[in-house]
Coordinates of C-alpha atoms in Angstrom, one line a residue:
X1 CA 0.5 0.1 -21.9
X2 CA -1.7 2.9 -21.7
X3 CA -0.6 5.9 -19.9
X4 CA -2.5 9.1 -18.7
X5 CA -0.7 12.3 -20.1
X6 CA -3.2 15.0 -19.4
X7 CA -3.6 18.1 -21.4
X8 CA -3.2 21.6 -20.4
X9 CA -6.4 22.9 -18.5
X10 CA -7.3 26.2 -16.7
X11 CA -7.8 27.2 -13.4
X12 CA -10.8 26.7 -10.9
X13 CA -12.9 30.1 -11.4
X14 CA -13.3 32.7 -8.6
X15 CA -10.1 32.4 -7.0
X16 CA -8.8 35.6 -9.1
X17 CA -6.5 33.2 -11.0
X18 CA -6.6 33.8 -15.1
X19 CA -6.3 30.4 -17.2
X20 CA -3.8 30.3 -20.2
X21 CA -4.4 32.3 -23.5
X22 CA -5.9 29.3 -25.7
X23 CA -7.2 26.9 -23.0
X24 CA -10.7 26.6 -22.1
X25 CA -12.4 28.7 -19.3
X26 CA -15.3 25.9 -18.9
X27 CA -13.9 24.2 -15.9
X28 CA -15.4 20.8 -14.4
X29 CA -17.5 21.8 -11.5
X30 CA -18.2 19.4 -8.1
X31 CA -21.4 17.5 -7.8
X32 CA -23.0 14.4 -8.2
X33 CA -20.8 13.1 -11.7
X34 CA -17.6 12.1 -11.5
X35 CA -15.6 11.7 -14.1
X36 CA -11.3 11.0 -14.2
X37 CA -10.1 13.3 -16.8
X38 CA -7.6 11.4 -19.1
X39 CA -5.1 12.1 -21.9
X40 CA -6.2 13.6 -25.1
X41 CA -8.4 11.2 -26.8
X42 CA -9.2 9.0 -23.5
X43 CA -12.4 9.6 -21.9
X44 CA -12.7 8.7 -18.0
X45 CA -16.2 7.5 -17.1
X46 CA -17.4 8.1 -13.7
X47 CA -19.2 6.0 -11.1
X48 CA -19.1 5.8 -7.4
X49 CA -21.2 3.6 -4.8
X50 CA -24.0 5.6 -3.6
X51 CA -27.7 5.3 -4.1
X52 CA -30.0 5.7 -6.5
X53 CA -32.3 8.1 -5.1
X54 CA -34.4 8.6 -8.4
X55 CA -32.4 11.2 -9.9
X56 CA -32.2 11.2 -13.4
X57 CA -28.6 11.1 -15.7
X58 CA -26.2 14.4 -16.8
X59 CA -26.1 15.4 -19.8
X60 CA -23.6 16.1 -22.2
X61 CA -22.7 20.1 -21.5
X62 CA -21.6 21.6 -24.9
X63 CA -20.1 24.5 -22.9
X64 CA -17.5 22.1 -21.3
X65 CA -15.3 21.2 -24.1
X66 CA -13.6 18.0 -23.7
X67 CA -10.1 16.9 -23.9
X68 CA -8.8 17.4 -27.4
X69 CA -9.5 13.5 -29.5
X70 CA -6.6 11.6 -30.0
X71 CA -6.6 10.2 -33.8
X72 CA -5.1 7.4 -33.0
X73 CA -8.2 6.3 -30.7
X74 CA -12.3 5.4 -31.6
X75 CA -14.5 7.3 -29.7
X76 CA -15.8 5.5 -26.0
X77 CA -19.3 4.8 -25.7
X78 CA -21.1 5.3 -22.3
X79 CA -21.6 2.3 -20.0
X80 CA -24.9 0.7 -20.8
X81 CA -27.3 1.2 -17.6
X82 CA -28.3 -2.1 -15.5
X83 CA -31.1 -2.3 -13.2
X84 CA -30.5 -1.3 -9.3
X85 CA -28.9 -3.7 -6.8
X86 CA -31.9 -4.9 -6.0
X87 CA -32.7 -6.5 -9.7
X88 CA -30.2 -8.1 -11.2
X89 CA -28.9 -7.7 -14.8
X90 CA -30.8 -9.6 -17.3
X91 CA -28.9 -11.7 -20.2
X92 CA -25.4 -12.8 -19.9
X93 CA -23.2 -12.0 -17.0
X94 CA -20.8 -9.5 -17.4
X95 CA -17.1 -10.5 -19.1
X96 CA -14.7 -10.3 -16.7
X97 CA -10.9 -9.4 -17.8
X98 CA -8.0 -11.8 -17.4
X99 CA -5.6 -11.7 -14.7
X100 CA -3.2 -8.8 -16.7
X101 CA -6.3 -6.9 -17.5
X102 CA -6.7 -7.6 -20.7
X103 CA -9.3 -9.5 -22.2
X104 CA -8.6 -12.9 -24.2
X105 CA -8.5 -12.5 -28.0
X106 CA -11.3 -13.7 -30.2
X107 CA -10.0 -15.3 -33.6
X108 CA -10.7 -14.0 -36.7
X109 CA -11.4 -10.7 -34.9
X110 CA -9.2 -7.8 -34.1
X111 CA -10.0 -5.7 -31.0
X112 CA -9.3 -2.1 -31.6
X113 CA -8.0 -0.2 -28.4
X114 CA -11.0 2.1 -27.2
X115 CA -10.6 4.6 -25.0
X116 CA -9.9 4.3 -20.9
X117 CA -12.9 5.4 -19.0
X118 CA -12.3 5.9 -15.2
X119 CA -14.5 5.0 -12.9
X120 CA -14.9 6.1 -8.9
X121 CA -15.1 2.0 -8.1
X122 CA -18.3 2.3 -9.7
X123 CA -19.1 2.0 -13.0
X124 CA -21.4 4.8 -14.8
X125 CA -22.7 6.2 -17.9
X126 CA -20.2 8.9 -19.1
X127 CA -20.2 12.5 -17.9
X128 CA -19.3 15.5 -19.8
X129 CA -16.6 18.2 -19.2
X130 CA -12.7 17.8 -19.2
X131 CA -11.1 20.5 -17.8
X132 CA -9.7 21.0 -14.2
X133 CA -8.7 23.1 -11.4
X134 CA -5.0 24.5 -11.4
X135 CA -3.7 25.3 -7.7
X136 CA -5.9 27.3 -6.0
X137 CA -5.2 31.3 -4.9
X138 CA -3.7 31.6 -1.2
X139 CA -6.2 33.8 1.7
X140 CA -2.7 34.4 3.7
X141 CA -4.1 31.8 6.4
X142 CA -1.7 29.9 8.3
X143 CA -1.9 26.3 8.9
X144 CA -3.9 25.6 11.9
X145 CA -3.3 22.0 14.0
X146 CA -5.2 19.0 13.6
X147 CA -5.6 15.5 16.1
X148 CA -3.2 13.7 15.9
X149 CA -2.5 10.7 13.4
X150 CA -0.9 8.5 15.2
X151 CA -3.8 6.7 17.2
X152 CA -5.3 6.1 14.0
X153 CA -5.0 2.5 13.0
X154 CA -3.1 1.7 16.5
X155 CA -4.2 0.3 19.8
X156 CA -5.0 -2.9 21.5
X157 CA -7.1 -4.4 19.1
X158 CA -5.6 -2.6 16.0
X159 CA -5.2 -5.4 13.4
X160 CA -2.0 -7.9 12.9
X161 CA 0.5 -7.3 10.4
X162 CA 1.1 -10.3 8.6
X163 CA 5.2 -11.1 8.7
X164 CA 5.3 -11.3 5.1
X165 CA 8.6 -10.6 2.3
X166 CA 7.6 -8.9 -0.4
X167 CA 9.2 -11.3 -2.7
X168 CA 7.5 -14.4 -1.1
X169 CA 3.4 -12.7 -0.3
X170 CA 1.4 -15.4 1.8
X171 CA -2.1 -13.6 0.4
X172 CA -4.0 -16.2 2.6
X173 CA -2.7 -14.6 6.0
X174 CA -2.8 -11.4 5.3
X175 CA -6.5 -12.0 3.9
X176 CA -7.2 -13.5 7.2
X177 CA -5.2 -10.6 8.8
X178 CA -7.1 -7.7 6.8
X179 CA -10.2 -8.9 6.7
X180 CA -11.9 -8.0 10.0
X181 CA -10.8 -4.2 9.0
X182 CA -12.8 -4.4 6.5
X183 CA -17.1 -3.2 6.3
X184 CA -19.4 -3.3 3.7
X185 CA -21.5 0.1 3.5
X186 CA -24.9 0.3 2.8
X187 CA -26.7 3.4 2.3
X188 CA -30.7 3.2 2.4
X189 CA -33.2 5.4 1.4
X190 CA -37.1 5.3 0.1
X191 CA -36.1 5.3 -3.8
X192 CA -33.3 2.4 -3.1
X193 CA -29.9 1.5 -1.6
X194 CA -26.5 1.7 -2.6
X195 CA -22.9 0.0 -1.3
X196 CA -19.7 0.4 -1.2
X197 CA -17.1 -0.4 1.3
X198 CA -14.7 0.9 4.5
X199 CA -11.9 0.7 6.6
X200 CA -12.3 0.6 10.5
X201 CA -9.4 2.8 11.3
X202 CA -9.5 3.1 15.3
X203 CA -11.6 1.0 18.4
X204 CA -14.2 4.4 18.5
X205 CA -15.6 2.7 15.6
X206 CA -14.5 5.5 12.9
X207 CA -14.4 3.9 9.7
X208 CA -12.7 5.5 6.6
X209 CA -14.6 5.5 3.0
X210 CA -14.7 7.5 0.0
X211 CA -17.3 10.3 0.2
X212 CA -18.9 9.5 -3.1
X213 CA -19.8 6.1 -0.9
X214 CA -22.1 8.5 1.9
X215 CA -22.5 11.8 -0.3
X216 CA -25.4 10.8 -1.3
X217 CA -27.2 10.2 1.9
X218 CA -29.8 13.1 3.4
X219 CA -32.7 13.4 5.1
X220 CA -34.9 9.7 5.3
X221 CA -31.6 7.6 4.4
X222 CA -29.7 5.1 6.8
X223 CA -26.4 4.2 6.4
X224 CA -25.2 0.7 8.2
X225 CA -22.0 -0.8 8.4
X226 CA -21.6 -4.7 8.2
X227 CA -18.5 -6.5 10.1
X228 CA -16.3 -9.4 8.5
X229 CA -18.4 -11.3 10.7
X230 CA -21.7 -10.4 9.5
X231 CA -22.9 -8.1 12.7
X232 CA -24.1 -4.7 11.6
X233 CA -24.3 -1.8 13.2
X234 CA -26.1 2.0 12.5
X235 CA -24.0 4.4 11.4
X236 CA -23.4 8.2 10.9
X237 CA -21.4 10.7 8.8
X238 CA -18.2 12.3 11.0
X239 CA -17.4 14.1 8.4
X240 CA -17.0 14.3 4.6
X241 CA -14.2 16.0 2.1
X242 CA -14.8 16.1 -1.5
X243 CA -12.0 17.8 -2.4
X244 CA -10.1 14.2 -1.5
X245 CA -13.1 12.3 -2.2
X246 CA -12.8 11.0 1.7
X247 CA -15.1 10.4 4.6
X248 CA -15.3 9.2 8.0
X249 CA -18.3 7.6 9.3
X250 CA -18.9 6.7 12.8
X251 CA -20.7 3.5 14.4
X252 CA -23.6 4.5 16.7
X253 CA -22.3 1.6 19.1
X254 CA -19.3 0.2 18.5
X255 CA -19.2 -3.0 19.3
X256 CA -15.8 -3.7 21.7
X257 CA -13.7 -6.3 19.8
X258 CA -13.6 -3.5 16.8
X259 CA -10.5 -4.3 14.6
X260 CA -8.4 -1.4 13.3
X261 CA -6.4 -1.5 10.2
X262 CA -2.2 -1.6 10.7
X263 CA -1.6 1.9 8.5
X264 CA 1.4 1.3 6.7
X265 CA 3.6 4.3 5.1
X266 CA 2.2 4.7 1.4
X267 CA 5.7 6.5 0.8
X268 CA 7.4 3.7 1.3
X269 CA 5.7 1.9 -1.5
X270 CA 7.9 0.8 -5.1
X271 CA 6.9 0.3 -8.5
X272 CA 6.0 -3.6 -8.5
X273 CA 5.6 -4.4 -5.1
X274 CA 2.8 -6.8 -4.5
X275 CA -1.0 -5.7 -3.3
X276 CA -4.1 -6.8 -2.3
X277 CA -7.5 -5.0 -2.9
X278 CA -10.2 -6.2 -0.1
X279 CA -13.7 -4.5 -0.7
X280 CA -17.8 -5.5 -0.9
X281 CA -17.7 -5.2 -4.9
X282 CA -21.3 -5.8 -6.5
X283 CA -22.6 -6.3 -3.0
X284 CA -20.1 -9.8 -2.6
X285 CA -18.6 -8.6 0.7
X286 CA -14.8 -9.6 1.7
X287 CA -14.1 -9.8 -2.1
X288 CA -10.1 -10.4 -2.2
X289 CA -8.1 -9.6 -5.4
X290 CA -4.4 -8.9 -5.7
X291 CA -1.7 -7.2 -8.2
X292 CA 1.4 -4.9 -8.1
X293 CA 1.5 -1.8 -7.8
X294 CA 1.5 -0.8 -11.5
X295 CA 2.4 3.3 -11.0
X296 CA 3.1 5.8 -8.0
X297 CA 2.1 9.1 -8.6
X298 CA -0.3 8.9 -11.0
X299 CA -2.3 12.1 -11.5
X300 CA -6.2 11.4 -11.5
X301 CA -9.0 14.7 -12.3
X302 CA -12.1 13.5 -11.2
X303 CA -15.1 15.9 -11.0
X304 CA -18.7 16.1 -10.5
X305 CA -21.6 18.2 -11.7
X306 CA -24.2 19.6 -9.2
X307 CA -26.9 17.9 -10.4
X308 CA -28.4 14.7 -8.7
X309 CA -28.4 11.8 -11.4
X310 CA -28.9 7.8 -11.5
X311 CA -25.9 7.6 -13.7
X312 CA -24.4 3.7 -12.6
X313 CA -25.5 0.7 -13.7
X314 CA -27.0 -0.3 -10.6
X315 CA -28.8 2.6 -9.7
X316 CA -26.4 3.9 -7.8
X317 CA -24.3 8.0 -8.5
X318 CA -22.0 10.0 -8.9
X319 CA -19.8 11.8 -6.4
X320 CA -21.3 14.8 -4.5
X321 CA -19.8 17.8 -4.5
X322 CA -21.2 21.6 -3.4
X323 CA -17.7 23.2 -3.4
X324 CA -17.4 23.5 -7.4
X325 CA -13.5 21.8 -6.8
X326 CA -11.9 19.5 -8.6
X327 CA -10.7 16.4 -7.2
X328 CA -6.9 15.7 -8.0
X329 CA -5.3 12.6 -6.6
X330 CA -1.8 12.0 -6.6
X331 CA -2.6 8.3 -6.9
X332 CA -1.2 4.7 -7.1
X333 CA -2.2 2.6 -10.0
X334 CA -2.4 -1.0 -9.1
X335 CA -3.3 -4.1 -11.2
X336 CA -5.1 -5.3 -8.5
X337 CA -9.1 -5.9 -10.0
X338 CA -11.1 -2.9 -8.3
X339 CA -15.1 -3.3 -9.0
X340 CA -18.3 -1.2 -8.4
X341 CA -18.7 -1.5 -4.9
X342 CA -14.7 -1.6 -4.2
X343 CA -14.8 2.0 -3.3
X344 CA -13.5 3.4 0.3
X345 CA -12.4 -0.4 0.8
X346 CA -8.7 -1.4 1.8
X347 CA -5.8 -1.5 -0.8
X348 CA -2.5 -3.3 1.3
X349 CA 0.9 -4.2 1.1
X350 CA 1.7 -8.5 1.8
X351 CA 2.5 -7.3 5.4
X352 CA -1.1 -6.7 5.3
X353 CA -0.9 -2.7 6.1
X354 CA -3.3 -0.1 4.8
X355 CA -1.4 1.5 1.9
X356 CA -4.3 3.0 0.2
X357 CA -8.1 3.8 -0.5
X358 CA -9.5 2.4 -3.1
X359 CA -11.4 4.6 -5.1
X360 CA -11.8 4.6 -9.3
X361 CA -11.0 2.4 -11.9
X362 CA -10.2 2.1 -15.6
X363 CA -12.6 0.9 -17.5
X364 CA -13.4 0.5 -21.4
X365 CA -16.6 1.9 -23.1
X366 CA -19.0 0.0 -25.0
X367 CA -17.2 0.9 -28.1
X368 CA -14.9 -1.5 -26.6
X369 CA -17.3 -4.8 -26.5
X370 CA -18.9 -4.0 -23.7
X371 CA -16.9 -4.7 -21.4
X372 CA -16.9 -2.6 -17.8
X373 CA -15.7 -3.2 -14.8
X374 CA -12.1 -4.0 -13.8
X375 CA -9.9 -3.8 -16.6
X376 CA -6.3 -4.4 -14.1
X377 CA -6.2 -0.6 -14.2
X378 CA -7.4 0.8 -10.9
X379 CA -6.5 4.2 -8.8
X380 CA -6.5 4.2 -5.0
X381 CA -5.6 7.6 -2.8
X382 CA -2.9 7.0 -1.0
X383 CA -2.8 6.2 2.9
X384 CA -0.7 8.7 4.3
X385 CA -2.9 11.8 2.4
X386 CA -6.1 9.6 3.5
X387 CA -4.8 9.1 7.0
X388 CA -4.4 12.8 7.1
X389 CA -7.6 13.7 6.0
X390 CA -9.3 11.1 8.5
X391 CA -7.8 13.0 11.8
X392 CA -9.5 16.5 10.7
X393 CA -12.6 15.1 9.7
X394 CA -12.7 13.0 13.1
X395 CA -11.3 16.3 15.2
X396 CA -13.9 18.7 13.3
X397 CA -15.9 17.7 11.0
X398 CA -13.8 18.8 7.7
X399 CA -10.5 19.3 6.4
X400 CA -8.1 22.0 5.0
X401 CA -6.2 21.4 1.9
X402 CA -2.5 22.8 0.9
X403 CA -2.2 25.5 -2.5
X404 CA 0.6 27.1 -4.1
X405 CA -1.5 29.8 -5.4
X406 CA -0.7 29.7 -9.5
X407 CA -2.6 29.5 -12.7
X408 CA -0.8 26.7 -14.5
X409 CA -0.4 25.3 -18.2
X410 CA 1.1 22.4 -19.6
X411 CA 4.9 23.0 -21.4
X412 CA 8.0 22.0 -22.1
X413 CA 11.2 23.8 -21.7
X414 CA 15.1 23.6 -22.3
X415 CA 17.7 22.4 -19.1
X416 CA 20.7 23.4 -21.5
X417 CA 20.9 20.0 -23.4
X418 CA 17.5 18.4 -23.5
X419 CA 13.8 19.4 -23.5
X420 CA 11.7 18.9 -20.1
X421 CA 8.1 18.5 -19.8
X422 CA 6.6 20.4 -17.1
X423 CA 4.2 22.9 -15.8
X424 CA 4.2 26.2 -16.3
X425 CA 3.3 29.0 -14.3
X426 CA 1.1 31.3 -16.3
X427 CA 0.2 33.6 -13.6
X428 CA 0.9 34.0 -9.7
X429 CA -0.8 35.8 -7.3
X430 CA 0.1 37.8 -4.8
X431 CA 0.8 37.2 -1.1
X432 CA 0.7 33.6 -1.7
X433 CA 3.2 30.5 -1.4
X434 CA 4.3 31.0 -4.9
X435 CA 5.0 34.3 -4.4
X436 CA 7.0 34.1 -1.5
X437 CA 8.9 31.5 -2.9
X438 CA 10.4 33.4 -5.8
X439 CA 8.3 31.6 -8.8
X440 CA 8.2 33.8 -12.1
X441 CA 5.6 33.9 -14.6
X442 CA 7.0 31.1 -17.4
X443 CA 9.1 29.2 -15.0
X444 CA 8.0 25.3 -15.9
X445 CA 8.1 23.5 -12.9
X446 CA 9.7 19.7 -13.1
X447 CA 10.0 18.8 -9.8
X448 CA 8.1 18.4 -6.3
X449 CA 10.7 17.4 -3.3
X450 CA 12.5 15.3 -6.8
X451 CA 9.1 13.8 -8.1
X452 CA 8.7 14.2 -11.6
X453 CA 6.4 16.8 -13.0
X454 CA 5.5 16.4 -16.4
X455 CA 2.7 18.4 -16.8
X456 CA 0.0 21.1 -14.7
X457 CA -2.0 18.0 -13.5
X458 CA 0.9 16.6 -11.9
X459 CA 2.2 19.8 -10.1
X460 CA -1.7 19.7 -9.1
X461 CA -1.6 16.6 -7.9
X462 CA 1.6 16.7 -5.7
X463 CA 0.5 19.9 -4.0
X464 CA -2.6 18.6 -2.9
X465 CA -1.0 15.7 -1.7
X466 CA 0.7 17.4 1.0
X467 CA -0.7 19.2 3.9
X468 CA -1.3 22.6 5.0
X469 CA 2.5 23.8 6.4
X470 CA 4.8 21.5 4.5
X471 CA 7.6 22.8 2.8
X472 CA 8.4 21.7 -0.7
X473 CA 11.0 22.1 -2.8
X474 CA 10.2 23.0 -6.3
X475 CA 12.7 22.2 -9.5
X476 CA 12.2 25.0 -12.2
X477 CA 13.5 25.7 -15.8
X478 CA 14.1 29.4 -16.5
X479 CA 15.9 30.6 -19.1
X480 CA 17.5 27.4 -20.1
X481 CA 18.6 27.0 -16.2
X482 CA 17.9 24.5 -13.6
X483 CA 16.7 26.0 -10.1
X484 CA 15.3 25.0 -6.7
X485 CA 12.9 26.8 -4.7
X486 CA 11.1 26.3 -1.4
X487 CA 7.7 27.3 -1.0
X488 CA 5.7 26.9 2.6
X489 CA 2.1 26.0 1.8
X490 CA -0.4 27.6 3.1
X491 CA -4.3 26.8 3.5
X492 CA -6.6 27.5 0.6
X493 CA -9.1 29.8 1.2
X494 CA -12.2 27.6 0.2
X495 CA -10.7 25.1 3.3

């Protein structure tokens, strides 16, 4: 099985932080590519569900070195490009992966591993860079209140929970259950259209997506929603956060018999539990697929250039991003098949609660035989960071983010009979979280509130996970001794 182990990688620039002697200073900026940033030797390959608005592809940047090539892999070719949604592929359909993800085996000939490219639900030609940001430096602001979360998902007309063991799923209620939660975007403009899908999340007619879904929509573009049903209605963007790659979009006139999504507690979810992905992939609206939850906690980089590029192979690009950050999910891995066009749709548990947003996939290069699309490796962002999110972009528009304020690298270090992989702290600013907390330059950090750290990404992940005034309790190796620390986070100063 194929795991993601990323590498050690600098800091965001211009927050004062100073990136590790030895590491690159090139980081991966926001924009319109996004790319997941894998192990050494594994090359993510963005794509997303907006439209293609005529902008040409990115190319390769030879001042963003990539993640160091893993000998034991072949290089990953770039997605081939397709024609928009509009005109379907010519030639053969495309080869679609067996239920474990993997693809049957062809006799007499042996199929080398190639590498993993990830994908933001839509697939795309790859992008270049491979660096990302570390936790961001604190501005001494104090968490400020948000709307509440707890209408979200609620109310009269908030959709069933199915009554469902884990053990024993009945998929076909809980499809009929989820279902009506469920939109298919579209997103219009003169040069073409692009979709991708939603989550009604309350009767006002918010619905929850991915921003790489609407980021793409300006001046002369429409956005439209269409119901389980088939109704569709006009819609417009609430509010948008690339730093989680969410969105809220609003109905213009939301119909009364709306049906919100139950939310479930993504904390609550195991290793193996049983899932079903519901989404409009390739345009095939209420597209039902289901799998376990293959991996909690799973740190996915994805990042986007500035530029405005027809990178997918419909026609359809790249996360937007103005901001220059880094988006770092602390995300669940699920076998589940994810597609182009699954993005921002609904990932659930059997009792047919929202347990996640889908929102990249693995996929493998053309190296690999050609093959794109859903490999049974997929990422979703999980629902109690996206249910966060959704209450500050529905109260204001946008949404504040938790830091620790540290420059971070990736290490191992001694607890007095074994050696730890971690992340270590390479530089602290002051006045920040960090600071407060007691956290020394060369501490290696193994822990968040007893979650494994393994390496920078992963302390990255878990820290933007959490919101703005959480305590956490960080698990540190210094000097060949085991410590814990608590550290209030605080809001970061680009929120």
């Amino acid at each position: 099985m194929t795991q993601i182990h990323p590498d050690t990688r600098p800091e965001t620039p211009g927050d004062g932080a100073v990136p590790p002697q030895g590491e690159p200073t090139a980081p991966v900026w926001f924009g319109q590519t996004q790319e997941i940033t894998p192990p050494a030797g594994r090359t993510y390959e963005p794509a997303r569900d907006d439209a293609a608005f005529g902008r040409p592809g990115v190319a390769g940047d030879p001042t963003r070195p990539g993640v160091a090539g893993d000998p034991t892999l072949p290089a990953a070719d770039a997605h081939p490009a397709y024609p928009p949604l509009s005109q379907p592929p010519a030639g053969p359909p495309p080869s679609f992966p067996t239920r474990d993800g993997a693809e049957p085996a062809q006799p007499g000939k042996r199929r080398r591993l190639t590498e993993l490219t990830a994908v933001a639900a839509l697939a795309a030609l790859l992008a270049s860079g491979g660096t990302y940001a570390a936790v961001q430096v604190a501005d001494g602001s104090q968490p400020t209140s948000v709307a509440s979360t707890s209408t979200l998902g609620r109310g009269a007309n908030a959709g069933p929970v199915v009554q469902a063991d884990a053990t024993n799923p009945n998929w076909t209620a809980t499809a009929a259950a989820v279902a009506p939660s469920v939109v298919a975007i579209t997103v219009k403009s003169a040069q073409g259209e692009a979709q991708g899908s939603g989550v009604i999340i309350d009767a006002k007619g918010h619905i929850l997506t991915n921003n790489h879904v609407v980021s793409g929509a300006g001046p002369g573009t429409s956005i439209t929603a269409t119901l389980n049903d088939g109704r569709t209605y006009k819609a417009t963007i609430a509010g948008t956060d690339p730093s989680t790659d969410l969105a809220v979009i609003t109905l213009s006139a939301a119909p009364a018999d709306l049906k919100p999504i139950a939310i479930g507690n993504s904390a609550d979810l195991k290793v193996g539990d049983p899932v079903m992905a519901i989404g409009n992939p390739l345009g095939l609206a209420g597209t039902v697929t289901t799998g376990i939850v293959s991996a909690l906690n799973r740190p996915v980089t994805t990042s986007a250039a500035e530029s405005q590029q027809q990178q997918d192979p419909f026609g359809q690009q790249p996360q937007t991003g103005s901001d220059g950050n880094t988006v770092v999910t602390n995300a669940i891995q699920t076998s589940a098949a994810i597609n182009p066009g699954n993005s921002g749709g609904a990932l659930v548990n059997a009792a047919g609660q929202l347990i996640g947003i889908n929102s990249a996939i693995a996929s493998l290069g053309s190296s690999g035989g050609g093959q794109s699309g859903s490999i049974g490796i997929g990422f979703a962002i999980p629902a109690n960071e996206a249910k966060s999110i959704a209450s500050q972009l529905i109260s204001s528009g946008k949404a504040k983010h938790a830091f620790l304020g540290v420059s971070l690298g990736d290490a191992t270090a001694s607890d007095g009979s074994s050696q730890r992989a971690g992340a270590q702290i390479t530089q602290i600013s002051a006045n920040t979280p960090a600071a407060d907390a007691g956290l020394r330059k060369g501490d290696v950090v193994i822990a968040v509130d007893s979650t494994r750290v393994d390496s920078a990404l992963s302390l990255v992940a878990n820290i933007r996970e959490r919101a703005v005034g959480d305590k956490v309790t960080l698990t540190v190796l210094r000097n060949g001794k085991q410590l814990n620390l608590t550290a209030t986070l605080v809001a970061r100063a680009s929120s």
